[in-house]
């Protein structure tokens, strides 16, 4: 077998392949190299094949995901207790997190269209059944609602993770790093706009209306992926070529997954502790501004990352721990601001959130580079599962700490979690793709 046909060669085209055999990748990376302007990385990204189609898929899938949690909460609470509604949201998240690697593995192993069609059909049936059951509102329907909510999460089409793996297939070098930064910016924006839209539709019009929007967005994103499956999706690898053990047996990838879970645990801890602090400081009206300021800082930071990717890629093994250290410093400053006043906390929030989006982008870029051949989608799915696990742990642990010790003491514990994540990610470096 020739060197150009091996998996390593496919992952490292610029290092091993001749120019005639890998003409596409240098062409994608050159615009940013020749363009010193601030937005050179984004201009290079916009020149990629399928850029606009991938961007639309990313926006629609992220918008639907960002609306789902609050929409389910408003739907169930309109006819049942708030406790049942909260449990239903937890079951939906649990179902999605536990099955994400399996759905990603199916995408990697088999043809994309049948997998997405099956997921979408089951997802729509589960959603419709939840709507009909929630409308009943009887006390005995609570266990059924929770089970159906878990089914809704478990059958969600894995379009978002497929988008990230598709970026790895069509981009390289600066363009790939910028694509991941753009993906993180879009996710941050969706987390702001989606809940606002879901809340307005669910409270002002009908708790059923957000699901019409979510369903439309989901169908559109799945249809776009299925229409482009021949060019955006990698060919199936078959059951013998992919296994879960290969992902977790890789030490760098294992450390990256652990660092990702701890990082999301820290982010969720901040999101949970700040509303508790606002209540304890008699500044409940600032709760939304706290979380919104964190999100705005995250969007600005991830967008800025996309303009400096050419410099950052030279030290990729140190980018994640350095950004984590900066996040730890920001959380420490936030804990110190709690001692001053609620207004000072509000001013510090955008600074504390500045590297959150960048970290999401860097971790996913590195995860895709470290993924075994034919397992990029499954690796991205494992990152999503660790996000959910870290988020659940952060919410549960730090809500208890803030209630028992106080919000300032709880925030002081967050940098410790981040430092452990930085140690886990130290010198974890993806394969060069440029």
GROMACS .gro file of C-alpha atoms in nm:
model
  434
    1UNK     CA    1   0.000   0.000   0.000
    2UNK     CA    2   0.138   0.342  -0.092
    3UNK     CA    3   0.204   0.611   0.165
    4UNK     CA    4  -0.063   0.836   0.010
    5UNK     CA    5  -0.335   0.579   0.070
    6UNK     CA    6  -0.278   0.527   0.442
    7UNK     CA    7  -0.502   0.689   0.706
    8UNK     CA    8  -0.207   0.888   0.838
    9UNK     CA    9  -0.151   1.033   0.495
   10UNK     CA   10  -0.511   1.137   0.471
   11UNK     CA   11  -0.482   1.314   0.806
   12UNK     CA   12  -0.150   1.479   0.722
   13UNK     CA   13  -0.174   1.573   0.355
   14UNK     CA   14   0.061   1.870   0.367
   15UNK     CA   15   0.341   1.674   0.532
   16UNK     CA   16   0.345   1.362   0.323
   17UNK     CA   17   0.159   1.406  -0.006
   18UNK     CA   18   0.296   1.554  -0.327
   19UNK     CA   19   0.143   1.884  -0.445
   20UNK     CA   20  -0.030   1.711  -0.735
   21UNK     CA   21  -0.199   1.468  -0.500
   22UNK     CA   22  -0.314   1.722  -0.239
   23UNK     CA   23  -0.370   2.037  -0.442
   24UNK     CA   24  -0.699   2.108  -0.269
   25UNK     CA   25  -0.562   2.157   0.083
   26UNK     CA   26  -0.288   2.412   0.004
   27UNK     CA   27  -0.544   2.603  -0.201
   28UNK     CA   28  -0.770   2.626   0.101
   29UNK     CA   29  -0.495   2.742   0.335
   30UNK     CA   30  -0.318   2.988   0.105
   31UNK     CA   31  -0.566   3.280   0.109
   32UNK     CA   32  -0.515   3.335   0.483
   33UNK     CA   33  -0.138   3.299   0.446
   34UNK     CA   34  -0.128   3.569   0.178
   35UNK     CA   35  -0.389   3.791   0.342
   36UNK     CA   36  -0.250   3.988   0.637
   37UNK     CA   37  -0.580   4.164   0.704
   38UNK     CA   38  -0.750   4.115   1.036
   39UNK     CA   39  -1.033   3.909   0.884
   40UNK     CA   40  -0.806   3.702   0.659
   41UNK     CA   41  -0.907   3.376   0.828
   42UNK     CA   42  -1.276   3.443   0.771
   43UNK     CA   43  -1.214   3.542   0.409
   44UNK     CA   44  -1.031   3.215   0.354
   45UNK     CA   45  -1.317   3.028   0.519
   46UNK     CA   46  -1.577   3.199   0.300
   47UNK     CA   47  -1.393   3.075  -0.011
   48UNK     CA   48  -1.428   2.710   0.089
   49UNK     CA   49  -1.661   2.484  -0.107
   50UNK     CA   50  -1.998   2.436   0.068
   51UNK     CA   51  -1.926   2.719   0.316
   52UNK     CA   52  -2.270   2.876   0.295
   53UNK     CA   53  -2.453   2.544   0.301
   54UNK     CA   54  -2.258   2.435   0.609
   55UNK     CA   55  -2.322   2.771   0.774
   56UNK     CA   56  -2.698   2.742   0.720
   57UNK     CA   57  -2.694   2.387   0.856
   58UNK     CA   58  -2.499   2.503   1.162
   59UNK     CA   59  -2.737   2.794   1.230
   60UNK     CA   60  -3.058   2.592   1.195
   61UNK     CA   61  -2.936   2.295   1.401
   62UNK     CA   62  -2.800   2.515   1.680
   63UNK     CA   63  -3.115   2.729   1.690
   64UNK     CA   64  -3.334   2.421   1.727
   65UNK     CA   65  -3.114   2.277   2.003
   66UNK     CA   66  -3.103   2.606   2.195
   67UNK     CA   67  -3.483   2.630   2.200
   68UNK     CA   68  -3.557   2.271   2.303
   69UNK     CA   69  -3.490   2.281   2.679
   70UNK     CA   70  -3.697   2.589   2.764
   71UNK     CA   71  -3.971   2.486   2.520
   72UNK     CA   72  -4.008   2.149   2.694
   73UNK     CA   73  -4.007   2.317   3.035
   74UNK     CA   74  -4.284   2.561   2.934
   75UNK     CA   75  -4.489   2.289   2.763
   76UNK     CA   76  -4.492   2.042   3.053
   77UNK     CA   77  -4.531   2.309   3.323
   78UNK     CA   78  -4.838   2.450   3.145
   79UNK     CA   79  -5.034   2.133   3.223
   80UNK     CA   80  -4.832   1.960   3.499
   81UNK     CA   81  -4.621   2.061   3.797
   82UNK     CA   82  -4.294   2.250   3.767
   83UNK     CA   83  -4.120   1.952   3.926
   84UNK     CA   84  -4.242   1.724   3.648
   85UNK     CA   85  -4.132   1.981   3.390
   86UNK     CA   86  -3.782   2.003   3.536
   87UNK     CA   87  -3.754   1.625   3.552
   88UNK     CA   88  -3.867   1.598   3.189
   89UNK     CA   89  -3.593   1.839   3.077
   90UNK     CA   90  -3.336   1.638   3.274
   91UNK     CA   91  -3.455   1.313   3.115
   92UNK     CA   92  -3.433   1.466   2.769
   93UNK     CA   93  -3.077   1.584   2.832
   94UNK     CA   94  -2.983   1.247   2.979
   95UNK     CA   95  -3.126   1.060   2.682
   96UNK     CA   96  -2.937   1.281   2.440
   97UNK     CA   97  -2.607   1.259   2.628
   98UNK     CA   98  -2.612   0.883   2.673
   99UNK     CA   99  -2.692   0.807   2.311
  100UNK     CA  100  -2.484   1.075   2.135
  101UNK     CA  101  -2.178   0.849   2.082
  102UNK     CA  102  -2.400   0.573   1.944
  103UNK     CA  103  -2.563   0.807   1.694
  104UNK     CA  104  -2.224   0.945   1.596
  105UNK     CA  105  -2.093   0.590   1.548
  106UNK     CA  106  -2.388   0.507   1.322
  107UNK     CA  107  -2.308   0.810   1.106
  108UNK     CA  108  -1.944   0.705   1.076
  109UNK     CA  109  -2.020   0.340   0.997
  110UNK     CA  110  -2.323   0.354   0.770
  111UNK     CA  111  -2.469   0.568   0.495
  112UNK     CA  112  -2.581   0.907   0.622
  113UNK     CA  113  -2.923   0.929   0.460
  114UNK     CA  114  -3.079   0.617   0.620
  115UNK     CA  115  -2.932   0.703   0.961
  116UNK     CA  116  -3.063   1.061   0.956
  117UNK     CA  117  -3.399   0.955   0.813
  118UNK     CA  118  -3.441   0.698   1.092
  119UNK     CA  119  -3.340   0.945   1.363
  120UNK     CA  120  -3.568   1.217   1.226
  121UNK     CA  121  -3.869   0.984   1.197
  122UNK     CA  122  -3.828   0.853   1.552
  123UNK     CA  123  -3.762   1.206   1.681
  124UNK     CA  124  -4.077   1.349   1.524
  125UNK     CA  125  -4.290   1.061   1.654
  126UNK     CA  126  -4.150   1.104   2.007
  127UNK     CA  127  -4.204   1.482   1.992
  128UNK     CA  128  -4.562   1.448   1.871
  129UNK     CA  129  -4.635   1.194   2.146
  130UNK     CA  130  -4.490   1.428   2.409
  131UNK     CA  131  -4.713   1.710   2.284
  132UNK     CA  132  -5.024   1.493   2.299
  133UNK     CA  133  -4.937   1.353   2.643
  134UNK     CA  134  -4.846   1.691   2.791
  135UNK     CA  135  -5.177   1.835   2.671
  136UNK     CA  136  -5.356   1.573   2.883
  137UNK     CA  137  -5.188   1.701   3.199
  138UNK     CA  138  -5.305   1.421   3.429
  139UNK     CA  139  -5.098   1.335   3.733
  140UNK     CA  140  -5.049   0.979   3.616
  141UNK     CA  141  -4.890   1.095   3.290
  142UNK     CA  142  -4.574   1.228   3.458
  143UNK     CA  143  -4.369   0.905   3.422
  144UNK     CA  144  -4.479   0.872   3.060
  145UNK     CA  145  -4.386   1.233   2.985
  146UNK     CA  146  -4.039   1.182   3.132
  147UNK     CA  147  -3.988   0.861   2.933
  148UNK     CA  148  -4.101   1.028   2.613
  149UNK     CA  149  -3.879   1.330   2.684
  150UNK     CA  150  -3.583   1.092   2.714
  151UNK     CA  151  -3.684   0.942   2.379
  152UNK     CA  152  -3.694   1.289   2.221
  153UNK     CA  153  -3.336   1.353   2.332
  154UNK     CA  154  -3.216   1.004   2.241
  155UNK     CA  155  -3.345   1.028   1.883
  156UNK     CA  156  -3.233   1.383   1.801
  157UNK     CA  157  -3.060   1.383   1.458
  158UNK     CA  158  -2.686   1.442   1.517
  159UNK     CA  159  -2.667   1.732   1.272
  160UNK     CA  160  -2.460   1.966   1.491
  161UNK     CA  161  -2.176   1.716   1.543
  162UNK     CA  162  -2.193   1.620   1.175
  163UNK     CA  163  -2.140   1.986   1.087
  164UNK     CA  164  -1.823   1.999   1.294
  165UNK     CA  165  -1.691   1.678   1.139
  166UNK     CA  166  -1.780   1.814   0.793
  167UNK     CA  167  -1.566   2.122   0.859
  168UNK     CA  168  -1.276   1.884   0.923
  169UNK     CA  169  -1.342   1.726   0.586
  170UNK     CA  170  -1.351   2.044   0.376
  171UNK     CA  171  -1.112   2.274   0.564
  172UNK     CA  172  -0.755   2.266   0.686
  173UNK     CA  173  -0.503   2.488   0.861
  174UNK     CA  174  -0.618   2.844   0.926
  175UNK     CA  175  -0.956   2.780   0.761
  176UNK     CA  176  -1.031   2.488   0.994
  177UNK     CA  177  -0.939   2.681   1.307
  178UNK     CA  178  -1.151   2.974   1.191
  179UNK     CA  179  -1.441   2.739   1.114
  180UNK     CA  180  -1.436   2.603   1.469
  181UNK     CA  181  -1.420   2.958   1.607
  182UNK     CA  182  -1.718   3.055   1.391
  183UNK     CA  183  -1.904   2.745   1.508
  184UNK     CA  184  -1.848   2.845   1.871
  185UNK     CA  185  -1.967   3.201   1.797
  186UNK     CA  186  -2.284   3.070   1.635
  187UNK     CA  187  -2.348   2.841   1.932
  188UNK     CA  188  -2.306   3.132   2.174
  189UNK     CA  189  -2.544   3.347   1.972
  190UNK     CA  190  -2.798   3.064   1.953
  191UNK     CA  191  -2.787   3.019   2.331
  192UNK     CA  192  -2.892   3.384   2.365
  193UNK     CA  193  -3.151   3.411   2.087
  194UNK     CA  194  -3.302   3.062   2.110
  195UNK     CA  195  -3.429   3.076   2.470
  196UNK     CA  196  -3.557   3.431   2.418
  197UNK     CA  197  -3.757   3.321   2.113
  198UNK     CA  198  -3.881   3.005   2.284
  199UNK     CA  199  -3.985   3.202   2.593
  200UNK     CA  200  -4.167   3.466   2.392
  201UNK     CA  201  -4.355   3.216   2.177
  202UNK     CA  202  -4.432   2.980   2.465
  203UNK     CA  203  -4.552   3.246   2.709
  204UNK     CA  204  -4.710   3.502   2.475
  205UNK     CA  205  -4.872   3.277   2.216
  206UNK     CA  206  -4.885   2.905   2.300
  207UNK     CA  207  -4.652   2.650   2.464
  208UNK     CA  208  -4.702   2.435   2.153
  209UNK     CA  209  -4.581   2.698   1.905
  210UNK     CA  210  -4.206   2.673   1.987
  211UNK     CA  211  -4.220   2.308   1.882
  212UNK     CA  212  -4.349   2.409   1.539
  213UNK     CA  213  -4.041   2.628   1.498
  214UNK     CA  214  -3.807   2.360   1.638
  215UNK     CA  215  -3.955   2.094   1.408
  216UNK     CA  216  -3.922   2.318   1.103
  217UNK     CA  217  -3.559   2.401   1.184
  218UNK     CA  218  -3.476   2.035   1.247
  219UNK     CA  219  -3.635   1.916   0.923
  220UNK     CA  220  -3.455   2.188   0.724
  221UNK     CA  221  -3.115   2.106   0.873
  222UNK     CA  222  -3.159   1.730   0.818
  223UNK     CA  223  -3.281   1.785   0.461
  224UNK     CA  224  -2.977   2.000   0.381
  225UNK     CA  225  -2.739   1.739   0.520
  226UNK     CA  226  -2.911   1.457   0.333
  227UNK     CA  227  -2.903   1.658   0.010
  228UNK     CA  228  -2.528   1.711   0.052
  229UNK     CA  229  -2.444   1.370   0.196
  230UNK     CA  230  -2.232   1.274  -0.103
  231UNK     CA  231  -1.994   1.567  -0.059
  232UNK     CA  232  -2.012   1.670   0.308
  233UNK     CA  233  -2.031   1.328   0.478
  234UNK     CA  234  -1.734   1.090   0.480
  235UNK     CA  235  -1.785   0.745   0.328
  236UNK     CA  236  -1.896   0.479   0.580
  237UNK     CA  237  -1.613   0.283   0.736
  238UNK     CA  238  -1.800  -0.037   0.829
  239UNK     CA  239  -1.824  -0.206   1.167
  240UNK     CA  240  -1.473  -0.350   1.163
  241UNK     CA  241  -1.299  -0.015   1.116
  242UNK     CA  242  -1.444   0.173   1.413
  243UNK     CA  243  -1.476   0.088   1.779
  244UNK     CA  244  -1.533   0.282   2.096
  245UNK     CA  245  -1.219   0.134   2.252
  246UNK     CA  246  -0.999   0.299   1.992
  247UNK     CA  247  -1.117   0.644   2.100
  248UNK     CA  248  -1.072   0.591   2.473
  249UNK     CA  249  -0.747   0.395   2.430
  250UNK     CA  250  -0.577   0.705   2.286
  251UNK     CA  251  -0.410   0.885   2.576
  252UNK     CA  252  -0.410   1.235   2.419
  253UNK     CA  253  -0.774   1.202   2.313
  254UNK     CA  254  -0.873   1.062   2.651
  255UNK     CA  255  -0.706   1.354   2.828
  256UNK     CA  256  -0.877   1.598   2.594
  257UNK     CA  257  -1.219   1.448   2.667
  258UNK     CA  258  -1.155   1.471   3.042
  259UNK     CA  259  -1.041   1.832   3.008
  260UNK     CA  260  -1.353   1.914   2.807
  261UNK     CA  261  -1.584   1.768   3.071
  262UNK     CA  262  -1.409   1.959   3.352
  263UNK     CA  263  -1.416   2.280   3.150
  264UNK     CA  264  -1.790   2.258   3.088
  265UNK     CA  265  -1.839   2.173   3.455
  266UNK     CA  266  -1.665   2.501   3.542
  267UNK     CA  267  -1.870   2.700   3.289
  268UNK     CA  268  -2.195   2.557   3.423
  269UNK     CA  269  -2.080   2.626   3.778
  270UNK     CA  270  -2.046   2.996   3.695
  271UNK     CA  271  -2.387   2.996   3.523
  272UNK     CA  272  -2.545   2.841   3.833
  273UNK     CA  273  -2.367   3.038   4.103
  274UNK     CA  274  -2.423   3.384   3.954
  275UNK     CA  275  -2.807   3.368   3.977
  276UNK     CA  276  -2.772   3.243   4.334
  277UNK     CA  277  -2.540   3.534   4.413
  278UNK     CA  278  -2.787   3.779   4.255
  279UNK     CA  279  -3.060   3.650   4.484
  280UNK     CA  280  -2.836   3.658   4.791
  281UNK     CA  281  -2.723   4.015   4.707
  282UNK     CA  282  -3.085   4.127   4.649
  283UNK     CA  283  -3.008   4.202   4.283
  284UNK     CA  284  -3.231   3.946   4.111
  285UNK     CA  285  -3.295   4.191   3.826
  286UNK     CA  286  -2.930   4.149   3.719
  287UNK     CA  287  -2.951   3.772   3.675
  288UNK     CA  288  -3.024   3.783   3.304
  289UNK     CA  289  -2.761   4.051   3.250
  290UNK     CA  290  -2.497   3.839   3.425
  291UNK     CA  291  -2.556   3.539   3.200
  292UNK     CA  292  -2.602   3.753   2.891
  293UNK     CA  293  -2.275   3.936   2.956
  294UNK     CA  294  -2.090   3.606   2.990
  295UNK     CA  295  -2.237   3.491   2.658
  296UNK     CA  296  -2.150   3.818   2.481
  297UNK     CA  297  -1.793   3.796   2.607
  298UNK     CA  298  -1.778   3.437   2.482
  299UNK     CA  299  -1.902   3.533   2.135
  300UNK     CA  300  -1.657   3.822   2.105
  301UNK     CA  301  -1.368   3.603   2.222
  302UNK     CA  302  -1.441   3.316   1.984
  303UNK     CA  303  -1.484   3.555   1.692
  304UNK     CA  304  -1.150   3.715   1.778
  305UNK     CA  305  -0.989   3.369   1.791
  306UNK     CA  306  -1.081   3.321   1.427
  307UNK     CA  307  -0.869   3.624   1.333
  308UNK     CA  308  -0.553   3.499   1.504
  309UNK     CA  309  -0.555   3.131   1.409
  310UNK     CA  310  -0.237   3.153   1.200
  311UNK     CA  311  -0.037   3.257   1.507
  312UNK     CA  312  -0.208   3.019   1.747
  313UNK     CA  313  -0.153   2.706   1.535
  314UNK     CA  314   0.224   2.729   1.587
  315UNK     CA  315   0.181   2.633   1.954
  316UNK     CA  316  -0.134   2.420   1.941
  317UNK     CA  317  -0.022   2.196   2.224
  318UNK     CA  318  -0.022   2.494   2.460
  319UNK     CA  319  -0.327   2.685   2.341
  320UNK     CA  320  -0.584   2.488   2.543
  321UNK     CA  321  -0.399   2.504   2.879
  322UNK     CA  322  -0.314   2.873   2.829
  323UNK     CA  323  -0.677   2.959   2.756
  324UNK     CA  324  -0.786   2.750   3.055
  325UNK     CA  325  -0.542   2.939   3.276
  326UNK     CA  326  -0.688   3.267   3.151
  327UNK     CA  327  -1.036   3.137   3.228
  328UNK     CA  328  -0.921   3.043   3.579
  329UNK     CA  329  -0.788   3.396   3.629
  330UNK     CA  330  -1.116   3.542   3.505
  331UNK     CA  331  -1.318   3.328   3.747
  332UNK     CA  332  -1.086   3.426   4.033
  333UNK     CA  333  -1.143   3.794   3.951
  334UNK     CA  334  -1.516   3.725   3.938
  335UNK     CA  335  -1.500   3.568   4.285
  336UNK     CA  336  -1.316   3.878   4.412
  337UNK     CA  337  -1.576   4.107   4.250
  338UNK     CA  338  -1.853   3.931   4.443
  339UNK     CA  339  -1.708   4.085   4.757
  340UNK     CA  340  -1.746   4.437   4.617
  341UNK     CA  341  -2.089   4.492   4.460
  342UNK     CA  342  -2.335   4.342   4.208
  343UNK     CA  343  -2.247   4.618   3.961
  344UNK     CA  344  -1.877   4.529   3.968
  345UNK     CA  345  -1.969   4.165   3.906
  346UNK     CA  346  -2.166   4.272   3.599
  347UNK     CA  347  -1.864   4.461   3.465
  348UNK     CA  348  -1.635   4.160   3.518
  349UNK     CA  349  -1.869   3.904   3.360
  350UNK     CA  350  -1.779   3.979   2.993
  351UNK     CA  351  -1.408   3.957   3.079
  352UNK     CA  352  -1.456   3.626   3.263
  353UNK     CA  353  -1.645   3.483   2.965
  354UNK     CA  354  -1.401   3.608   2.701
  355UNK     CA  355  -1.226   3.272   2.645
  356UNK     CA  356  -1.524   3.038   2.687
  357UNK     CA  357  -1.615   3.025   2.319
  358UNK     CA  358  -1.250   3.007   2.218
  359UNK     CA  359  -1.200   2.704   2.441
  360UNK     CA  360  -1.497   2.526   2.288
  361UNK     CA  361  -1.350   2.594   1.943
  362UNK     CA  362  -0.996   2.482   2.029
  363UNK     CA  363  -1.109   2.165   2.208
  364UNK     CA  364  -1.323   2.060   1.912
  365UNK     CA  365  -1.053   2.138   1.659
  366UNK     CA  366  -0.802   1.930   1.852
  367UNK     CA  367  -1.056   1.654   1.911
  368UNK     CA  368  -1.127   1.625   1.540
  369UNK     CA  369  -0.755   1.614   1.461
  370UNK     CA  370  -0.697   1.341   1.721
  371UNK     CA  371  -0.996   1.133   1.612
  372UNK     CA  372  -0.910   0.791   1.466
  373UNK     CA  373  -0.965   0.760   1.092
  374UNK     CA  374  -1.335   0.726   1.017
  375UNK     CA  375  -1.443   0.825   1.369
  376UNK     CA  376  -1.457   1.205   1.361
  377UNK     CA  377  -1.835   1.222   1.410
  378UNK     CA  378  -1.825   0.975   1.699
  379UNK     CA  379  -1.541   1.170   1.861
  380UNK     CA  380  -1.739   1.492   1.831
  381UNK     CA  381  -2.035   1.307   1.983
  382UNK     CA  382  -1.823   1.200   2.279
  383UNK     CA  383  -1.725   1.564   2.329
  384UNK     CA  384  -2.096   1.655   2.331
  385UNK     CA  385  -2.169   1.380   2.584
  386UNK     CA  386  -1.888   1.503   2.809
  387UNK     CA  387  -2.033   1.853   2.776
  388UNK     CA  388  -2.366   1.731   2.909
  389UNK     CA  389  -2.209   1.523   3.184
  390UNK     CA  390  -1.988   1.811   3.293
  391UNK     CA  391  -2.282   2.049   3.282
  392UNK     CA  392  -2.496   1.820   3.496
  393UNK     CA  393  -2.218   1.772   3.750
  394UNK     CA  394  -2.143   2.145   3.763
  395UNK     CA  395  -2.506   2.237   3.821
  396UNK     CA  396  -2.559   1.976   4.091
  397UNK     CA  397  -2.234   2.028   4.283
  398UNK     CA  398  -2.204   2.406   4.272
  399UNK     CA  399  -2.569   2.474   4.346
  400UNK     CA  400  -2.517   2.282   4.669
  401UNK     CA  401  -2.189   2.461   4.743
  402UNK     CA  402  -2.340   2.804   4.681
  403UNK     CA  403  -2.632   2.725   4.909
  404UNK     CA  404  -2.419   2.578   5.188
  405UNK     CA  405  -2.103   2.794   5.175
  406UNK     CA  406  -2.211   3.105   4.987
  407UNK     CA  407  -2.170   3.218   4.627
  408UNK     CA  408  -1.825   3.373   4.676
  409UNK     CA  409  -1.679   3.055   4.826
  410UNK     CA  410  -1.838   2.848   4.549
  411UNK     CA  411  -1.686   3.072   4.282
  412UNK     CA  412  -1.345   3.037   4.448
  413UNK     CA  413  -1.366   2.661   4.389
  414UNK     CA  414  -1.421   2.703   4.015
  415UNK     CA  415  -1.056   2.791   3.929
  416UNK     CA  416  -0.947   2.466   4.095
  417UNK     CA  417  -1.159   2.266   3.849
  418UNK     CA  418  -1.019   2.470   3.561
  419UNK     CA  419  -0.658   2.413   3.670
  420UNK     CA  420  -0.718   2.037   3.674
  421UNK     CA  421  -0.855   2.066   3.320
  422UNK     CA  422  -0.547   2.266   3.215
  423UNK     CA  423  -0.319   1.997   3.358
  424UNK     CA  424  -0.512   1.725   3.170
  425UNK     CA  425  -0.484   1.913   2.840
  426UNK     CA  426  -0.117   2.007   2.873
  427UNK     CA  427   0.068   1.943   2.545
  428UNK     CA  428  -0.228   1.757   2.396
  429UNK     CA  429  -0.175   1.842   2.031
  430UNK     CA  430  -0.369   1.736   1.725
  431UNK     CA  431  -0.211   1.615   1.405
  432UNK     CA  432  -0.109   1.892   1.170
  433UNK     CA  433  -0.351   1.933   0.882
  434UNK     CA  434  -0.169   2.204   0.693
   0.00000   0.00000   0.00000
